[in-house]
């Protein structure tokens, strides 16, 4: 266990995302809408960026991701491209190739696994992006028989480990594996949601 330092600059509550690098811990505090940085002993380092509409500022944060090789922190925000900071708290750029993405995982061959967004009509569940920022594979889960007004996903679960990622939505019964080679079904779940669950989102089992 690593106790995190708290003071007037970093009051911690409602932790919605935590990313751990070799040197640092990055934490999104939902109550104050702040991204906090700690070292691996738990000592508070700084608050990354700030909320606002200016260059490098962010709105409502949805998740965090790190690129350990390039020492970069991605701050994903609802409805906008993620802003990217260095581990030294310098704003680098807004990644406009990830406009409709809610998280990423790094794969081999400089490819990235992308997590789709919930409550966006006709969005893909997950995708793979190449080095040039082009999507080369995707899981588009909605069958053609579904009316467009229910083509929304429920929660998207996204987990990465090593050079792989898994993606799943609570509307679905298939867990997909994403690698630099493509996307394949990893396994199926025998599951049912309550009938009422599908009144506003897709039934894509």
PDB file of C-alpha atoms in Angstrom:
ATOM      1  CA  UNK A   1       0.000   0.000   0.000  1.00  0.00           C
ATOM      2  CA  UNK A   2       1.195   3.514  -0.849  1.00  0.00           C
ATOM      3  CA  UNK A   3      -0.476   6.267   1.213  1.00  0.00           C
ATOM      4  CA  UNK A   4      -0.907   9.373  -0.955  1.00  0.00           C
ATOM      5  CA  UNK A   5       0.017  12.733   0.502  1.00  0.00           C
ATOM      6  CA  UNK A   6      -2.898  15.110   1.019  1.00  0.00           C
ATOM      7  CA  UNK A   7      -2.699  18.836   1.635  1.00  0.00           C
ATOM      8  CA  UNK A   8      -4.648  21.945   0.652  1.00  0.00           C
ATOM      9  CA  UNK A   9      -3.472  21.501  -2.964  1.00  0.00           C
ATOM     10  CA  UNK A  10      -4.437  17.858  -3.319  1.00  0.00           C
ATOM     11  CA  UNK A  11      -7.531  16.833  -1.405  1.00  0.00           C
ATOM     12  CA  UNK A  12      -8.480  13.386  -2.671  1.00  0.00           C
ATOM     13  CA  UNK A  13     -12.022  12.093  -3.061  1.00  0.00           C
ATOM     14  CA  UNK A  14     -14.067  10.350  -5.749  1.00  0.00           C
ATOM     15  CA  UNK A  15     -11.105   8.822  -7.606  1.00  0.00           C
ATOM     16  CA  UNK A  16     -12.347   7.990 -11.110  1.00  0.00           C
ATOM     17  CA  UNK A  17      -9.099   7.024 -12.848  1.00  0.00           C
ATOM     18  CA  UNK A  18      -5.620   5.992 -11.717  1.00  0.00           C
ATOM     19  CA  UNK A  19      -2.603   5.379 -13.970  1.00  0.00           C
ATOM     20  CA  UNK A  20       0.719   4.060 -12.694  1.00  0.00           C
ATOM     21  CA  UNK A  21       4.034   4.557 -14.517  1.00  0.00           C
ATOM     22  CA  UNK A  22       7.512   3.472 -13.447  1.00  0.00           C
ATOM     23  CA  UNK A  23       8.028   6.824 -11.730  1.00  0.00           C
ATOM     24  CA  UNK A  24       4.624   8.345 -11.033  1.00  0.00           C
ATOM     25  CA  UNK A  25       0.978   7.864 -10.157  1.00  0.00           C
ATOM     26  CA  UNK A  26      -1.578  10.008 -11.986  1.00  0.00           C
ATOM     27  CA  UNK A  27      -4.988  10.302 -10.392  1.00  0.00           C
ATOM     28  CA  UNK A  28      -8.188  11.937 -11.609  1.00  0.00           C
ATOM     29  CA  UNK A  29     -10.139  13.437  -8.722  1.00  0.00           C
ATOM     30  CA  UNK A  30     -13.734  13.627  -9.940  1.00  0.00           C
ATOM     31  CA  UNK A  31     -14.988  15.851  -7.147  1.00  0.00           C
ATOM     32  CA  UNK A  32     -12.594  18.704  -7.964  1.00  0.00           C
ATOM     33  CA  UNK A  33     -12.061  17.789 -11.669  1.00  0.00           C
ATOM     34  CA  UNK A  34      -8.283  17.779 -11.147  1.00  0.00           C
ATOM     35  CA  UNK A  35      -5.533  15.483 -12.416  1.00  0.00           C
ATOM     36  CA  UNK A  36      -2.977  14.975  -9.624  1.00  0.00           C
ATOM     37  CA  UNK A  37       0.561  13.631  -9.925  1.00  0.00           C
ATOM     38  CA  UNK A  38       2.413  11.731  -7.182  1.00  0.00           C
ATOM     39  CA  UNK A  39       5.741   9.949  -7.097  1.00  0.00           C
ATOM     40  CA  UNK A  40       5.901   6.240  -6.334  1.00  0.00           C
ATOM     41  CA  UNK A  41       6.320   6.918  -2.613  1.00  0.00           C
ATOM     42  CA  UNK A  42       2.995   8.808  -2.592  1.00  0.00           C
ATOM     43  CA  UNK A  43       4.499  12.312  -2.372  1.00  0.00           C
ATOM     44  CA  UNK A  44       2.391  14.960  -4.129  1.00  0.00           C
ATOM     45  CA  UNK A  45       4.238  16.454  -7.127  1.00  0.00           C
ATOM     46  CA  UNK A  46       1.805  18.758  -8.923  1.00  0.00           C
ATOM     47  CA  UNK A  47      -1.625  19.240 -10.467  1.00  0.00           C
ATOM     48  CA  UNK A  48      -1.527  18.592 -14.211  1.00  0.00           C
ATOM     49  CA  UNK A  49      -2.995  21.440 -16.270  1.00  0.00           C
ATOM     50  CA  UNK A  50      -6.337  22.944 -15.314  1.00  0.00           C
ATOM     51  CA  UNK A  51      -9.956  23.079 -16.397  1.00  0.00           C
ATOM     52  CA  UNK A  52     -11.042  25.631 -18.967  1.00  0.00           C
ATOM     53  CA  UNK A  53     -11.424  26.202 -22.711  1.00  0.00           C
ATOM     54  CA  UNK A  54      -7.942  27.483 -23.551  1.00  0.00           C
ATOM     55  CA  UNK A  55      -5.026  25.613 -25.154  1.00  0.00           C
ATOM     56  CA  UNK A  56      -4.065  22.656 -22.997  1.00  0.00           C
ATOM     57  CA  UNK A  57      -7.019  23.109 -20.664  1.00  0.00           C
ATOM     58  CA  UNK A  58      -9.630  20.392 -20.299  1.00  0.00           C
ATOM     59  CA  UNK A  59     -13.329  20.105 -19.567  1.00  0.00           C
ATOM     60  CA  UNK A  60     -15.072  17.134 -17.976  1.00  0.00           C
ATOM     61  CA  UNK A  61     -12.466  14.365 -17.780  1.00  0.00           C
ATOM     62  CA  UNK A  62     -13.591  10.847 -18.685  1.00  0.00           C
ATOM     63  CA  UNK A  63     -10.352   8.876 -18.229  1.00  0.00           C
ATOM     64  CA  UNK A  64      -6.542   8.924 -18.179  1.00  0.00           C
ATOM     65  CA  UNK A  65      -3.966   6.911 -20.117  1.00  0.00           C
ATOM     66  CA  UNK A  66      -0.175   6.916 -20.177  1.00  0.00           C
ATOM     67  CA  UNK A  67       2.423   6.346 -22.888  1.00  0.00           C
ATOM     68  CA  UNK A  68       5.390   5.165 -20.846  1.00  0.00           C
ATOM     69  CA  UNK A  69       7.814   5.094 -23.800  1.00  0.00           C
ATOM     70  CA  UNK A  70       7.224   8.752 -24.655  1.00  0.00           C
ATOM     71  CA  UNK A  71       6.557   9.863 -21.058  1.00  0.00           C
ATOM     72  CA  UNK A  72       3.145  11.255 -22.007  1.00  0.00           C
ATOM     73  CA  UNK A  73      -0.147  11.486 -20.128  1.00  0.00           C
ATOM     74  CA  UNK A  74      -3.415  11.511 -22.101  1.00  0.00           C
ATOM     75  CA  UNK A  75      -6.341  13.303 -20.470  1.00  0.00           C
ATOM     76  CA  UNK A  76      -9.565  12.205 -22.159  1.00  0.00           C
ATOM     77  CA  UNK A  77     -12.553  14.527 -21.963  1.00  0.00           C
ATOM     78  CA  UNK A  78     -16.170  14.101 -22.976  1.00  0.00           C
ATOM     79  CA  UNK A  79     -16.960  15.405 -26.452  1.00  0.00           C
ATOM     80  CA  UNK A  80     -13.455  16.722 -27.192  1.00  0.00           C
ATOM     81  CA  UNK A  81     -10.050  15.452 -28.270  1.00  0.00           C
ATOM     82  CA  UNK A  82      -7.781  14.391 -25.401  1.00  0.00           C
ATOM     83  CA  UNK A  83      -5.032  16.770 -24.311  1.00  0.00           C
ATOM     84  CA  UNK A  84      -1.545  15.330 -23.939  1.00  0.00           C
ATOM     85  CA  UNK A  85       0.956  16.395 -21.290  1.00  0.00           C
ATOM     86  CA  UNK A  86       4.527  15.344 -20.633  1.00  0.00           C
ATOM     87  CA  UNK A  87       5.334  13.689 -17.322  1.00  0.00           C
ATOM     88  CA  UNK A  88       6.960  17.052 -16.490  1.00  0.00           C
ATOM     89  CA  UNK A  89       3.568  18.819 -16.698  1.00  0.00           C
ATOM     90  CA  UNK A  90       4.169  20.495 -20.068  1.00  0.00           C
ATOM     91  CA  UNK A  91       1.216  20.684 -22.444  1.00  0.00           C
ATOM     92  CA  UNK A  92       2.238  19.028 -25.728  1.00  0.00           C
ATOM     93  CA  UNK A  93      -0.783  18.817 -28.055  1.00  0.00           C
ATOM     94  CA  UNK A  94      -4.423  17.842 -28.439  1.00  0.00           C
ATOM     95  CA  UNK A  95      -4.677  14.500 -30.254  1.00  0.00           C
ATOM     96  CA  UNK A  96      -7.448  15.181 -32.768  1.00  0.00           C
ATOM     97  CA  UNK A  97      -7.164  11.634 -34.184  1.00  0.00           C
ATOM     98  CA  UNK A  98      -8.795  10.492 -30.904  1.00  0.00           C
ATOM     99  CA  UNK A  99     -11.824  12.810 -31.031  1.00  0.00           C
ATOM    100  CA  UNK A 100     -14.388  10.013 -30.525  1.00  0.00           C
ATOM    101  CA  UNK A 101     -12.224   7.840 -28.261  1.00  0.00           C
ATOM    102  CA  UNK A 102     -12.483   7.400 -24.494  1.00  0.00           C
ATOM    103  CA  UNK A 103      -9.188   5.557 -23.817  1.00  0.00           C
ATOM    104  CA  UNK A 104      -6.206   3.915 -25.517  1.00  0.00           C
ATOM    105  CA  UNK A 105      -3.772   1.064 -24.985  1.00  0.00           C
ATOM    106  CA  UNK A 106      -0.384   0.757 -26.678  1.00  0.00           C
ATOM    107  CA  UNK A 107       0.180  -2.287 -28.890  1.00  0.00           C
ATOM    108  CA  UNK A 108       3.154  -3.566 -30.864  1.00  0.00           C
ATOM    109  CA  UNK A 109       4.305  -1.920 -34.104  1.00  0.00           C
ATOM    110  CA  UNK A 110       3.300   1.537 -32.843  1.00  0.00           C
ATOM    111  CA  UNK A 111      -0.385   0.666 -33.079  1.00  0.00           C
ATOM    112  CA  UNK A 112      -2.982   1.664 -30.486  1.00  0.00           C
ATOM    113  CA  UNK A 113      -6.146  -0.032 -29.256  1.00  0.00           C
ATOM    114  CA  UNK A 114      -8.997   2.459 -28.947  1.00  0.00           C
ATOM    115  CA  UNK A 115     -11.992   2.377 -26.612  1.00  0.00           C
ATOM    116  CA  UNK A 116     -15.288   3.688 -28.015  1.00  0.00           C
ATOM    117  CA  UNK A 117     -17.620   6.140 -26.319  1.00  0.00           C
ATOM    118  CA  UNK A 118     -20.959   5.323 -24.744  1.00  0.00           C
ATOM    119  CA  UNK A 119     -24.137   7.225 -25.592  1.00  0.00           C
ATOM    120  CA  UNK A 120     -22.818   8.199 -29.037  1.00  0.00           C
ATOM    121  CA  UNK A 121     -25.104   6.987 -31.856  1.00  0.00           C
ATOM    122  CA  UNK A 122     -23.676   4.267 -34.096  1.00  0.00           C
ATOM    123  CA  UNK A 123     -20.247   4.362 -32.437  1.00  0.00           C
ATOM    124  CA  UNK A 124     -17.866   1.453 -32.707  1.00  0.00           C
ATOM    125  CA  UNK A 125     -17.063  -0.532 -29.579  1.00  0.00           C
ATOM    126  CA  UNK A 126     -13.297  -0.698 -30.119  1.00  0.00           C
ATOM    127  CA  UNK A 127     -10.791  -0.069 -32.897  1.00  0.00           C
ATOM    128  CA  UNK A 128      -7.130  -0.302 -33.838  1.00  0.00           C
ATOM    129  CA  UNK A 129      -5.231   2.755 -35.055  1.00  0.00           C
ATOM    130  CA  UNK A 130      -1.943   2.671 -36.974  1.00  0.00           C
ATOM    131  CA  UNK A 131       1.065   4.975 -36.592  1.00  0.00           C
ATOM    132  CA  UNK A 132      -0.417   7.494 -39.060  1.00  0.00           C
ATOM    133  CA  UNK A 133      -3.598   7.835 -37.004  1.00  0.00           C
ATOM    134  CA  UNK A 134      -5.738   5.792 -39.419  1.00  0.00           C
ATOM    135  CA  UNK A 135      -8.236   3.241 -38.063  1.00  0.00           C
ATOM    136  CA  UNK A 136      -7.367  -0.110 -39.609  1.00  0.00           C
ATOM    137  CA  UNK A 137      -9.860  -2.374 -37.798  1.00  0.00           C
ATOM    138  CA  UNK A 138     -12.970  -1.847 -35.705  1.00  0.00           C
ATOM    139  CA  UNK A 139     -15.818  -3.643 -33.978  1.00  0.00           C
ATOM    140  CA  UNK A 140     -19.105  -2.147 -35.119  1.00  0.00           C
ATOM    141  CA  UNK A 141     -21.567  -4.157 -33.037  1.00  0.00           C
ATOM    142  CA  UNK A 142     -25.021  -3.128 -34.260  1.00  0.00           C
ATOM    143  CA  UNK A 143     -26.934  -5.555 -36.497  1.00  0.00           C
ATOM    144  CA  UNK A 144     -28.730  -4.031 -39.488  1.00  0.00           C
ATOM    145  CA  UNK A 145     -32.089  -5.077 -38.016  1.00  0.00           C
ATOM    146  CA  UNK A 146     -31.801  -2.623 -35.119  1.00  0.00           C
ATOM    147  CA  UNK A 147     -33.585   0.734 -35.433  1.00  0.00           C
ATOM    148  CA  UNK A 148     -31.127   3.637 -35.393  1.00  0.00           C
ATOM    149  CA  UNK A 149     -32.739   5.236 -32.336  1.00  0.00           C
ATOM    150  CA  UNK A 150     -31.440   2.449 -30.061  1.00  0.00           C
ATOM    151  CA  UNK A 151     -27.937   2.157 -31.580  1.00  0.00           C
ATOM    152  CA  UNK A 152     -26.213   3.240 -28.394  1.00  0.00           C
ATOM    153  CA  UNK A 153     -23.948   1.186 -26.163  1.00  0.00           C
ATOM    154  CA  UNK A 154     -24.082   0.783 -22.423  1.00  0.00           C
ATOM    155  CA  UNK A 155     -20.874   0.685 -20.370  1.00  0.00           C
ATOM    156  CA  UNK A 156     -17.732  -0.054 -22.374  1.00  0.00           C
ATOM    157  CA  UNK A 157     -15.239  -2.106 -20.374  1.00  0.00           C
ATOM    158  CA  UNK A 158     -11.653  -1.787 -21.620  1.00  0.00           C
ATOM    159  CA  UNK A 159      -8.635  -3.477 -20.077  1.00  0.00           C
ATOM    160  CA  UNK A 160      -5.067  -3.668 -21.338  1.00  0.00           C
ATOM    161  CA  UNK A 161      -2.211  -5.954 -20.382  1.00  0.00           C
ATOM    162  CA  UNK A 162       1.101  -6.183 -22.173  1.00  0.00           C
ATOM    163  CA  UNK A 163       0.544  -5.821 -25.911  1.00  0.00           C
ATOM    164  CA  UNK A 164      -3.148  -6.771 -25.817  1.00  0.00           C
ATOM    165  CA  UNK A 165      -6.420  -5.196 -24.788  1.00  0.00           C
ATOM    166  CA  UNK A 166      -9.888  -6.575 -24.108  1.00  0.00           C
ATOM    167  CA  UNK A 167     -13.098  -4.691 -24.922  1.00  0.00           C
ATOM    168  CA  UNK A 168     -16.678  -5.454 -23.921  1.00  0.00           C
ATOM    169  CA  UNK A 169     -19.974  -3.644 -23.565  1.00  0.00           C
ATOM    170  CA  UNK A 170     -22.820  -4.517 -21.215  1.00  0.00           C
ATOM    171  CA  UNK A 171     -25.140  -4.598 -24.252  1.00  0.00           C
ATOM    172  CA  UNK A 172     -23.112  -7.446 -25.697  1.00  0.00           C
ATOM    173  CA  UNK A 173     -22.154 -11.046 -24.915  1.00  0.00           C
ATOM    174  CA  UNK A 174     -18.760 -11.073 -26.664  1.00  0.00           C
ATOM    175  CA  UNK A 175     -15.410 -10.024 -25.235  1.00  0.00           C
ATOM    176  CA  UNK A 176     -13.053  -8.916 -28.013  1.00  0.00           C
ATOM    177  CA  UNK A 177      -9.250  -9.126 -28.005  1.00  0.00           C
ATOM    178  CA  UNK A 178      -7.316  -6.324 -29.696  1.00  0.00           C
ATOM    179  CA  UNK A 179      -3.712  -6.827 -30.868  1.00  0.00           C
ATOM    180  CA  UNK A 180      -1.546  -5.203 -33.525  1.00  0.00           C
ATOM    181  CA  UNK A 181      -2.744  -7.975 -35.870  1.00  0.00           C
ATOM    182  CA  UNK A 182      -6.444  -7.154 -35.552  1.00  0.00           C
ATOM    183  CA  UNK A 183      -9.559  -7.780 -33.473  1.00  0.00           C
ATOM    184  CA  UNK A 184     -11.004 -11.210 -32.728  1.00  0.00           C
ATOM    185  CA  UNK A 185     -13.670 -12.574 -30.334  1.00  0.00           C
ATOM    186  CA  UNK A 186     -11.832 -13.757 -27.223  1.00  0.00           C
ATOM    187  CA  UNK A 187     -14.767 -15.495 -25.550  1.00  0.00           C
ATOM    188  CA  UNK A 188     -18.524 -15.368 -25.086  1.00  0.00           C
ATOM    189  CA  UNK A 189     -20.512 -14.826 -21.930  1.00  0.00           C
ATOM    190  CA  UNK A 190     -23.840 -16.480 -21.235  1.00  0.00           C
ATOM    191  CA  UNK A 191     -25.634 -13.467 -19.856  1.00  0.00           C
ATOM    192  CA  UNK A 192     -28.945 -11.645 -19.953  1.00  0.00           C
ATOM    193  CA  UNK A 193     -29.871  -8.091 -18.983  1.00  0.00           C
ATOM    194  CA  UNK A 194     -33.272  -7.130 -17.737  1.00  0.00           C
ATOM    195  CA  UNK A 195     -35.650  -6.424 -20.631  1.00  0.00           C
ATOM    196  CA  UNK A 196     -35.944  -2.798 -19.509  1.00  0.00           C
ATOM    197  CA  UNK A 197     -32.187  -2.366 -20.009  1.00  0.00           C
ATOM    198  CA  UNK A 198     -32.653  -2.394 -23.773  1.00  0.00           C
ATOM    199  CA  UNK A 199     -35.262   0.356 -23.993  1.00  0.00           C
ATOM    200  CA  UNK A 200     -32.614   3.027 -24.684  1.00  0.00           C
ATOM    201  CA  UNK A 201     -29.539   1.077 -25.781  1.00  0.00           C
ATOM    202  CA  UNK A 202     -28.834  -1.641 -28.314  1.00  0.00           C
ATOM    203  CA  UNK A 203     -29.323  -5.363 -27.707  1.00  0.00           C
ATOM    204  CA  UNK A 204     -26.189  -6.587 -29.492  1.00  0.00           C
ATOM    205  CA  UNK A 205     -25.801 -10.011 -27.960  1.00  0.00           C
TER     206      UNK A 205
END
